[in-house]
Amino acid sequence: MDTKLLTSNLVLFSSILLTLFTFSYGQNCSTHQFTNNNLFSTCNPLPVLNSFLHWTYHPDNHTVDLAYRHGGVTESSWVAWALNPDGTGMAGCQSLIAFRNSSGQIHAYTSPITSYNTDLSEGALSFGVPRISAEFVGSEMIIFATLELPANRTSFTQVWQNGPVSGQALQVHQTSGDNIRSIGTVDFASGQTSAGAGGGISASARQRRRNIHGVLNAVSWGVLMPMGAIFARYLKVFKSANPAWFYLHAGCQTVAYAVGVAGWGTGLKLGSDSVGIRFDTHRNIGITLFCLGTLQVFALLLRPKPDHKFRLYWNIYHHVTGYTVIILSIINVFEGFDALNGQKNWKKAYIGVIIFLGAIAVLLEAITWFIVIKRKKTSVSDKNPHGNGTNGYAGRSHDQTA
Protein backbone atom coordinates (compact mmCIF):
# COMPACT_ATOMS: atom_id res chain seq x y z
CA MET A 1 0.00 0.00 0.00
CA ASP A 2 1.23 3.52 -0.86
CA THR A 3 1.50 5.18 2.54
CA LYS A 4 2.07 8.61 1.01
CA LEU A 5 -1.18 8.28 -0.92
CA LEU A 6 -3.05 7.15 2.21
CA THR A 7 -1.64 10.03 4.23
CA SER A 8 -2.44 12.63 1.59
CA ASN A 9 -6.00 11.29 1.25
CA LEU A 10 -6.61 11.46 5.01
CA VAL A 11 -5.23 15.00 5.21
CA LEU A 12 -7.32 16.04 2.20
CA PHE A 13 -10.38 14.42 3.78
CA SER A 14 -9.90 16.34 7.03
CA SER A 15 -9.56 19.63 5.13
CA ILE A 16 -12.72 18.95 3.14
CA LEU A 17 -14.52 17.95 6.34
CA LEU A 18 -13.58 21.22 8.05
CA THR A 19 -14.84 23.16 5.06
CA LEU A 20 -18.12 21.23 4.96
CA PHE A 21 -18.75 21.65 8.69
CA THR A 22 -18.09 25.39 8.45
CA PHE A 23 -20.26 25.68 5.34
CA SER A 24 -23.16 23.71 6.81
CA TYR A 25 -23.21 25.76 10.00
CA GLY A 26 -23.64 28.92 7.96
CA GLN A 27 -26.27 27.67 5.54
CA ASN A 28 -29.23 26.99 7.83
CA CYS A 29 -30.53 30.55 7.68
CA SER A 30 -29.77 32.62 4.58
CA THR A 31 -30.06 29.83 1.99
CA HIS A 32 -32.96 27.89 3.48
CA GLN A 33 -35.46 26.85 0.81
CA PHE A 34 -39.12 26.90 1.78
CA THR A 35 -41.50 24.35 0.28
CA ASN A 36 -43.75 27.17 -1.00
CA ASN A 37 -40.71 28.90 -2.60
CA ASN A 38 -41.16 32.03 -0.49
CA LEU A 39 -38.20 34.40 -0.51
CA PHE A 40 -37.26 36.88 2.21
CA SER A 41 -34.75 39.70 2.18
CA THR A 42 -33.50 39.19 5.77
CA CYS A 43 -32.85 36.20 8.00
CA ASN A 44 -31.47 36.06 11.52
CA PRO A 45 -30.88 32.98 13.70
CA LEU A 46 -32.41 33.42 17.12
CA PRO A 47 -30.02 32.63 19.99
CA VAL A 48 -31.94 29.75 21.61
CA LEU A 49 -34.51 27.04 20.87
CA ASN A 50 -33.13 26.33 17.40
CA SER A 51 -35.21 29.07 15.81
CA PHE A 52 -34.86 31.39 12.82
CA LEU A 53 -36.73 34.50 11.73
CA HIS A 54 -37.02 35.41 8.05
CA TRP A 55 -38.71 38.60 6.90
CA THR A 56 -39.18 41.24 4.24
CA TYR A 57 -40.10 44.75 5.37
CA HIS A 58 -42.24 46.92 3.08
CA PRO A 59 -41.74 50.58 4.12
CA ASP A 60 -44.33 51.88 1.66
CA ASN A 61 -47.23 50.30 3.59
CA HIS A 62 -45.37 49.51 6.85
CA THR A 63 -45.99 45.76 6.69
CA VAL A 64 -43.77 42.74 7.21
CA ASP A 65 -43.96 39.37 5.48
CA LEU A 66 -42.27 36.83 7.75
CA ALA A 67 -41.56 33.18 8.37
CA TYR A 68 -40.71 31.87 11.81
CA ARG A 69 -38.94 28.47 11.85
CA HIS A 70 -38.72 26.42 15.04
CA GLY A 71 -36.70 23.21 14.75
CA GLY A 72 -36.22 20.19 16.97
CA VAL A 73 -39.91 19.79 17.80
CA THR A 74 -42.37 16.93 17.35
CA GLU A 75 -45.85 16.83 15.92
CA SER A 76 -47.20 16.90 19.48
CA SER A 77 -45.66 20.33 20.15
CA TRP A 78 -46.91 23.87 19.79
CA VAL A 79 -44.68 26.78 18.79
CA ALA A 80 -45.20 30.51 19.16
CA TRP A 81 -43.57 33.73 18.03
CA ALA A 82 -44.72 37.09 19.30
CA LEU A 83 -44.13 40.84 19.33
CA ASN A 84 -44.64 42.93 22.44
CA PRO A 85 -45.38 46.49 21.30
CA ASP A 86 -45.71 47.93 24.79
CA GLY A 87 -43.52 45.86 27.11
CA THR A 88 -40.39 43.77 27.48
CA GLY A 89 -41.79 40.44 28.67
CA MET A 90 -44.43 37.83 28.01
CA ALA A 91 -47.39 39.83 29.28
CA GLY A 92 -48.69 42.00 26.46
CA CYS A 93 -47.27 39.82 23.70
CA GLN A 94 -49.18 39.59 20.42
CA SER A 95 -48.59 35.99 19.40
CA LEU A 96 -48.63 33.76 16.36
CA ILE A 97 -49.33 30.13 17.36
CA ALA A 98 -49.12 26.86 15.42
CA PHE A 99 -49.74 23.22 16.34
CA ARG A 100 -51.19 20.02 14.86
CA ASN A 101 -54.77 19.64 16.01
CA SER A 102 -56.66 16.44 16.80
CA SER A 103 -57.82 16.11 13.18
CA GLY A 104 -54.22 16.01 12.03
CA GLN A 105 -54.20 19.49 10.45
CA ILE A 106 -51.65 22.21 11.20
CA HIS A 107 -53.62 25.03 12.80
CA ALA A 108 -52.18 28.55 12.85
CA TYR A 109 -53.87 31.43 14.66
CA THR A 110 -53.27 34.62 16.62
CA SER A 111 -53.44 34.96 20.40
CA PRO A 112 -53.04 38.09 22.55
CA ILE A 113 -51.39 37.37 25.91
CA THR A 114 -52.66 39.58 28.69
CA SER A 115 -51.07 37.76 31.65
CA TYR A 116 -48.74 34.93 32.57
CA ASN A 117 -51.75 32.68 33.22
CA THR A 118 -52.68 32.49 29.55
CA ASP A 119 -54.10 29.40 27.85
CA LEU A 120 -53.10 30.78 24.41
CA SER A 121 -56.72 31.04 23.33
CA GLU A 122 -57.48 32.43 19.90
CA GLY A 123 -58.13 36.15 19.51
CA ALA A 124 -57.41 39.31 17.52
CA LEU A 125 -54.12 41.15 18.03
CA SER A 126 -53.56 44.85 18.63
CA PHE A 127 -52.29 45.14 15.06
CA GLY A 128 -53.52 43.58 11.84
CA VAL A 129 -52.52 40.12 10.66
CA PRO A 130 -54.14 39.74 7.23
CA ARG A 131 -52.42 36.41 6.51
CA ILE A 132 -51.26 33.52 8.69
CA SER A 133 -50.51 29.86 7.91
CA ALA A 134 -48.16 27.13 9.06
CA GLU A 135 -46.59 23.86 8.03
CA PHE A 136 -44.64 21.05 9.68
CA VAL A 137 -41.62 19.80 7.71
CA GLY A 138 -39.33 17.17 9.19
CA SER A 139 -38.88 18.24 12.79
CA GLU A 140 -39.52 21.91 12.06
CA MET A 141 -42.68 23.96 12.52
CA ILE A 142 -42.87 27.04 10.29
CA ILE A 143 -45.31 29.94 10.69
CA PHE A 144 -45.92 32.30 7.76
CA ALA A 145 -47.63 35.63 8.35
CA THR A 146 -48.06 39.21 7.21
CA LEU A 147 -48.07 41.85 9.94
CA GLU A 148 -49.39 45.40 9.77
CA LEU A 149 -46.92 47.04 12.16
CA PRO A 150 -47.99 49.71 14.66
CA ALA A 151 -47.50 53.22 13.30
CA ASN A 152 -44.07 54.86 13.31
CA ARG A 153 -42.25 51.83 14.76
CA THR A 154 -40.06 49.07 13.38
CA SER A 155 -38.28 47.91 16.57
CA PHE A 156 -40.00 45.65 19.09
CA THR A 157 -39.44 43.08 21.81
CA GLN A 158 -39.84 39.60 20.36
CA VAL A 159 -40.57 36.36 22.23
CA TRP A 160 -40.57 32.80 20.91
CA GLN A 161 -41.52 29.58 22.63
CA ASN A 162 -42.56 25.94 22.36
CA GLY A 163 -44.40 23.46 24.55
CA PRO A 164 -46.36 20.19 24.54
CA VAL A 165 -49.87 19.57 23.22
CA SER A 166 -52.38 17.21 24.83
CA GLY A 167 -55.37 16.67 22.57
CA GLN A 168 -56.51 20.19 21.73
CA ALA A 169 -55.00 21.72 24.87
CA LEU A 170 -51.70 23.59 24.71
CA GLN A 171 -49.72 22.78 27.83
CA VAL A 172 -47.34 25.04 29.76
CA HIS A 173 -43.83 25.31 28.32
CA GLN A 174 -40.72 24.54 30.36
CA THR A 175 -39.77 27.22 32.84
CA SER A 176 -36.02 26.74 32.84
CA GLY A 177 -33.03 26.84 30.48
CA ASP A 178 -33.55 28.15 26.96
CA ASN A 179 -37.30 28.48 27.45
CA ILE A 180 -36.81 31.38 29.83
CA ARG A 181 -34.19 33.02 27.65
CA SER A 182 -36.16 33.07 24.41
CA ILE A 183 -36.62 36.84 24.36
CA GLY A 184 -34.92 39.63 22.45
CA THR A 185 -35.45 42.58 20.16
CA VAL A 186 -35.98 42.85 16.42
CA ASP A 187 -35.76 45.87 14.13
CA PHE A 188 -37.48 45.07 10.85
CA ALA A 189 -36.06 48.13 9.09
CA SER A 190 -32.38 47.68 10.02
CA GLY A 191 -32.46 43.88 9.93
CA GLN A 192 -30.93 43.53 13.40
CA THR A 193 -31.90 41.22 16.26
CA SER A 194 -30.52 41.13 19.79
CA ALA A 195 -30.81 38.70 22.69
CA GLY A 196 -32.49 39.79 25.92
CA ALA A 197 -35.31 42.21 26.45
CA GLY A 198 -32.93 45.12 26.66
CA GLY A 199 -30.86 44.18 23.64
CA GLY A 200 -27.31 43.21 24.55
CA ILE A 201 -25.37 40.58 22.65
CA SER A 202 -26.44 40.15 19.02
CA ALA A 203 -28.42 36.99 18.40
CA SER A 204 -26.44 36.33 15.24
CA ALA A 205 -23.19 36.86 17.18
CA ARG A 206 -24.24 34.35 19.84
CA GLN A 207 -25.25 31.84 17.19
CA ARG A 208 -21.91 32.42 15.48
CA ARG A 209 -20.11 31.60 18.74
CA ARG A 210 -22.06 28.37 19.07
CA ASN A 211 -21.21 27.50 15.47
CA ILE A 212 -17.51 28.18 16.02
CA HIS A 213 -17.54 26.12 19.21
CA GLY A 214 -19.23 23.22 17.42
CA VAL A 215 -16.95 23.28 14.38
CA LEU A 216 -13.74 23.50 16.40
CA ASN A 217 -14.65 20.63 18.69
CA ALA A 218 -16.23 18.34 16.11
CA VAL A 219 -13.21 18.61 13.81
CA SER A 220 -10.52 18.48 16.53
CA TRP A 221 -11.71 16.05 19.20
CA GLY A 222 -14.19 14.23 16.97
CA VAL A 223 -12.18 13.77 13.76
CA LEU A 224 -8.49 14.71 14.03
CA MET A 225 -7.99 12.71 17.24
CA PRO A 226 -9.24 9.44 15.69
CA MET A 227 -7.20 10.17 12.55
CA GLY A 228 -4.07 10.59 14.65
CA ALA A 229 -4.69 7.20 16.24
CA ILE A 230 -5.10 5.67 12.77
CA PHE A 231 -1.71 7.06 11.75
CA ALA A 232 -0.05 5.56 14.82
CA ARG A 233 -1.64 2.14 14.73
CA TYR A 234 -1.59 1.34 11.03
CA LEU A 235 1.16 3.30 9.27
CA LYS A 236 4.03 2.04 11.41
CA VAL A 237 3.54 -1.48 10.10
CA PHE A 238 4.89 -0.24 6.76
CA LYS A 239 8.67 -0.04 6.92
CA SER A 240 8.70 2.81 4.41
CA ALA A 241 6.55 4.90 6.76
CA ASN A 242 9.09 4.85 9.60
CA PRO A 243 9.61 7.36 11.26
CA ALA A 244 7.12 9.43 9.25
CA TRP A 245 4.18 7.74 11.01
CA PHE A 246 5.35 9.09 14.36
CA TYR A 247 5.59 12.67 13.14
CA LEU A 248 2.20 12.39 11.45
CA HIS A 249 0.70 10.99 14.64
CA ALA A 250 2.29 13.57 16.91
CA GLY A 251 1.53 16.43 14.52
CA CYS A 252 -2.10 15.42 14.04
CA GLN A 253 -2.70 15.01 17.77
CA THR A 254 -0.95 18.28 18.57
CA VAL A 255 -3.07 20.19 16.06
CA ALA A 256 -6.19 18.43 17.37
CA TYR A 257 -5.31 19.38 20.94
CA ALA A 258 -4.58 23.02 20.05
CA VAL A 259 -7.80 23.42 18.07
CA GLY A 260 -9.69 21.49 20.76
CA VAL A 261 -8.45 23.83 23.48
CA ALA A 262 -9.69 26.79 21.41
CA GLY A 263 -13.08 25.05 21.12
CA TRP A 264 -13.05 24.31 24.85
CA GLY A 265 -12.37 27.97 25.55
CA THR A 266 -15.30 29.10 23.40
CA GLY A 267 -17.46 26.63 25.31
CA LEU A 268 -16.46 28.18 28.61
CA LYS A 269 -17.29 31.62 27.25
CA LEU A 270 -20.68 30.43 26.02
CA GLY A 271 -21.35 28.94 29.46
CA SER A 272 -20.48 32.17 31.26
CA ASP A 273 -22.74 34.14 28.90
CA SER A 274 -25.64 31.71 29.37
CA VAL A 275 -26.51 31.89 33.04
CA GLY A 276 -29.29 29.41 33.84
CA ILE A 277 -28.60 27.22 30.79
CA ARG A 278 -26.75 24.05 31.72
CA PHE A 279 -25.62 21.07 29.68
CA ASP A 280 -23.91 19.25 32.54
CA THR A 281 -23.00 16.04 30.71
CA HIS A 282 -21.53 17.93 27.75
CA ARG A 283 -19.66 20.27 30.08
CA ASN A 284 -18.26 17.55 32.34
CA ILE A 285 -17.06 15.40 29.45
CA GLY A 286 -15.45 18.48 27.91
CA ILE A 287 -13.52 19.24 31.09
CA THR A 288 -12.45 15.58 31.34
CA LEU A 289 -11.24 15.64 27.74
CA PHE A 290 -9.22 18.78 28.33
CA CYS A 291 -7.53 17.24 31.38
CA LEU A 292 -6.75 13.92 29.65
CA GLY A 293 -5.56 15.69 26.50
CA THR A 294 -3.24 17.88 28.55
CA LEU A 295 -1.85 14.82 30.32
CA GLN A 296 -1.13 13.22 26.95
CA VAL A 297 0.82 16.28 25.83
CA PHE A 298 2.97 16.28 28.97
CA ALA A 299 3.40 12.51 28.79
CA LEU A 300 4.85 12.93 25.30
CA LEU A 301 7.56 15.13 26.76
CA LEU A 302 8.36 12.42 29.33
CA ARG A 303 8.35 9.49 26.87
CA PRO A 304 11.11 6.99 27.81
CA LYS A 305 13.46 5.61 25.16
CA PRO A 306 12.40 2.31 23.52
CA ASP A 307 14.86 0.23 25.57
CA HIS A 308 14.02 1.88 28.91
CA LYS A 309 12.58 -0.42 31.59
CA PHE A 310 9.58 1.88 32.09
CA ARG A 311 8.69 2.15 28.39
CA LEU A 312 6.18 -0.73 28.59
CA TYR A 313 4.24 1.00 31.35
CA TRP A 314 4.34 4.30 29.49
CA ASN A 315 2.95 2.59 26.38
CA ILE A 316 0.08 1.08 28.37
CA TYR A 317 -0.76 4.46 29.90
CA HIS A 318 -0.51 6.23 26.53
CA HIS A 319 -2.76 3.76 24.72
CA VAL A 320 -5.41 3.56 27.44
CA THR A 321 -5.59 7.34 27.83
CA GLY A 322 -5.58 7.89 24.08
CA TYR A 323 -8.43 5.50 23.33
CA THR A 324 -10.38 6.90 26.28
CA VAL A 325 -10.04 10.39 24.83
CA ILE A 326 -11.25 9.21 21.42
CA ILE A 327 -14.31 7.44 22.84
CA LEU A 328 -15.25 10.38 25.06
CA SER A 329 -14.66 12.80 22.18
CA ILE A 330 -17.12 11.04 19.91
CA ILE A 331 -19.69 10.81 22.70
CA ASN A 332 -19.33 14.51 23.47
CA VAL A 333 -19.72 15.56 19.85
CA PHE A 334 -23.14 13.89 19.88
CA GLU A 335 -23.90 15.56 23.22
CA GLY A 336 -23.12 18.86 21.52
CA PHE A 337 -25.49 18.12 18.66
CA ASP A 338 -28.22 17.33 21.18
CA ALA A 339 -27.56 20.67 22.88
CA LEU A 340 -28.27 22.37 19.56
CA ASN A 341 -31.88 21.13 19.74
CA GLY A 342 -32.26 18.67 16.93
CA GLN A 343 -29.68 19.55 14.26
CA LYS A 344 -30.25 16.17 12.67
CA ASN A 345 -28.51 16.94 9.39
CA TRP A 346 -25.26 17.79 11.15
CA LYS A 347 -25.57 14.69 13.32
CA LYS A 348 -26.13 12.50 10.27
CA ALA A 349 -23.11 14.06 8.55
CA TYR A 350 -20.92 13.30 11.55
CA ILE A 351 -22.24 9.74 11.72
CA GLY A 352 -21.17 9.40 8.08
CA VAL A 353 -17.69 10.65 8.97
CA ILE A 354 -17.35 8.18 11.84
CA ILE A 355 -18.52 5.32 9.62
CA PHE A 356 -15.96 6.35 7.00
CA LEU A 357 -13.11 6.45 9.52
CA GLY A 358 -14.29 3.17 11.03
CA ALA A 359 -14.29 1.50 7.60
CA ILE A 360 -10.74 2.73 6.98
CA ALA A 361 -9.69 1.38 10.38
CA VAL A 362 -11.25 -2.05 9.71
CA LEU A 363 -9.57 -2.25 6.28
CA LEU A 364 -6.19 -1.23 7.66
CA GLU A 365 -6.58 -3.61 10.61
CA ALA A 366 -7.00 -6.52 8.17
CA ILE A 367 -4.03 -5.38 6.11
CA THR A 368 -1.92 -4.98 9.24
CA TRP A 369 -2.65 -8.50 10.45
CA PHE A 370 -1.94 -9.87 6.97
CA ILE A 371 1.46 -8.15 6.89
CA VAL A 372 2.36 -9.17 10.45
CA ILE A 373 1.44 -12.84 9.87
CA LYS A 374 3.33 -12.85 6.58
CA ARG A 375 6.43 -11.42 8.24
CA LYS A 376 6.27 -14.00 11.01
CA LYS A 377 6.10 -16.82 8.48
CA THR A 378 9.00 -15.31 6.58
CA SER A 379 10.99 -14.96 9.80
CA VAL A 380 10.39 -18.61 10.74
CA SER A 381 11.34 -19.70 7.23
CA ASP A 382 14.59 -17.71 7.38
CA LYS A 383 15.55 -19.24 10.72
CA ASN A 384 14.82 -22.78 9.46
CA PRO A 385 15.51 -22.81 5.69
CA HIS A 386 15.22 -26.64 5.40
CA GLY A 387 11.68 -26.81 6.81
CA ASN A 388 11.06 -29.30 9.66
CA GLY A 389 14.10 -29.55 11.90
CA THR A 390 13.98 -33.39 12.36
CA ASN A 391 13.42 -34.15 8.73
CA GLY A 392 16.18 -31.80 7.76
CA TYR A 393 18.57 -33.44 10.20
CA ALA A 394 17.56 -36.92 9.06
CA GLY A 395 18.10 -35.92 5.48
CA ARG A 396 21.55 -34.62 6.21
CA SER A 397 22.43 -37.84 8.11
CA HIS A 398 21.23 -39.93 5.25
CA ASP A 399 23.31 -37.99 2.82
CA GLN A 400 26.38 -38.32 5.04
CA THR A 401 25.98 -42.06 5.47
CA ALA A 402 25.35 -42.46 1.79
Coordinates of C-alpha atoms in Angstrom, one line a residue, residues 7 29 45 90 154 176 208 248 251 256 272 327 372 377:
T7 CA -1.6 10.0 4.2
C29 CA -30.5 30.6 7.7
P45 CA -30.9 33.0 13.7
M90 CA -44.4 37.8 28.0
T154 CA -40.1 49.1 13.4
S176 CA -36.0 26.7 32.8
R208 CA -21.9 32.4 15.5
L248 CA 2.2 12.4 11.4
G251 CA 1.5 16.4 14.5
A256 CA -6.2 18.4 17.4
S272 CA -20.5 32.2 31.3
I327 CA -14.3 7.4 22.8
V372 CA 2.4 -9.2 10.5
K377 CA 6.1 -16.8 8.5

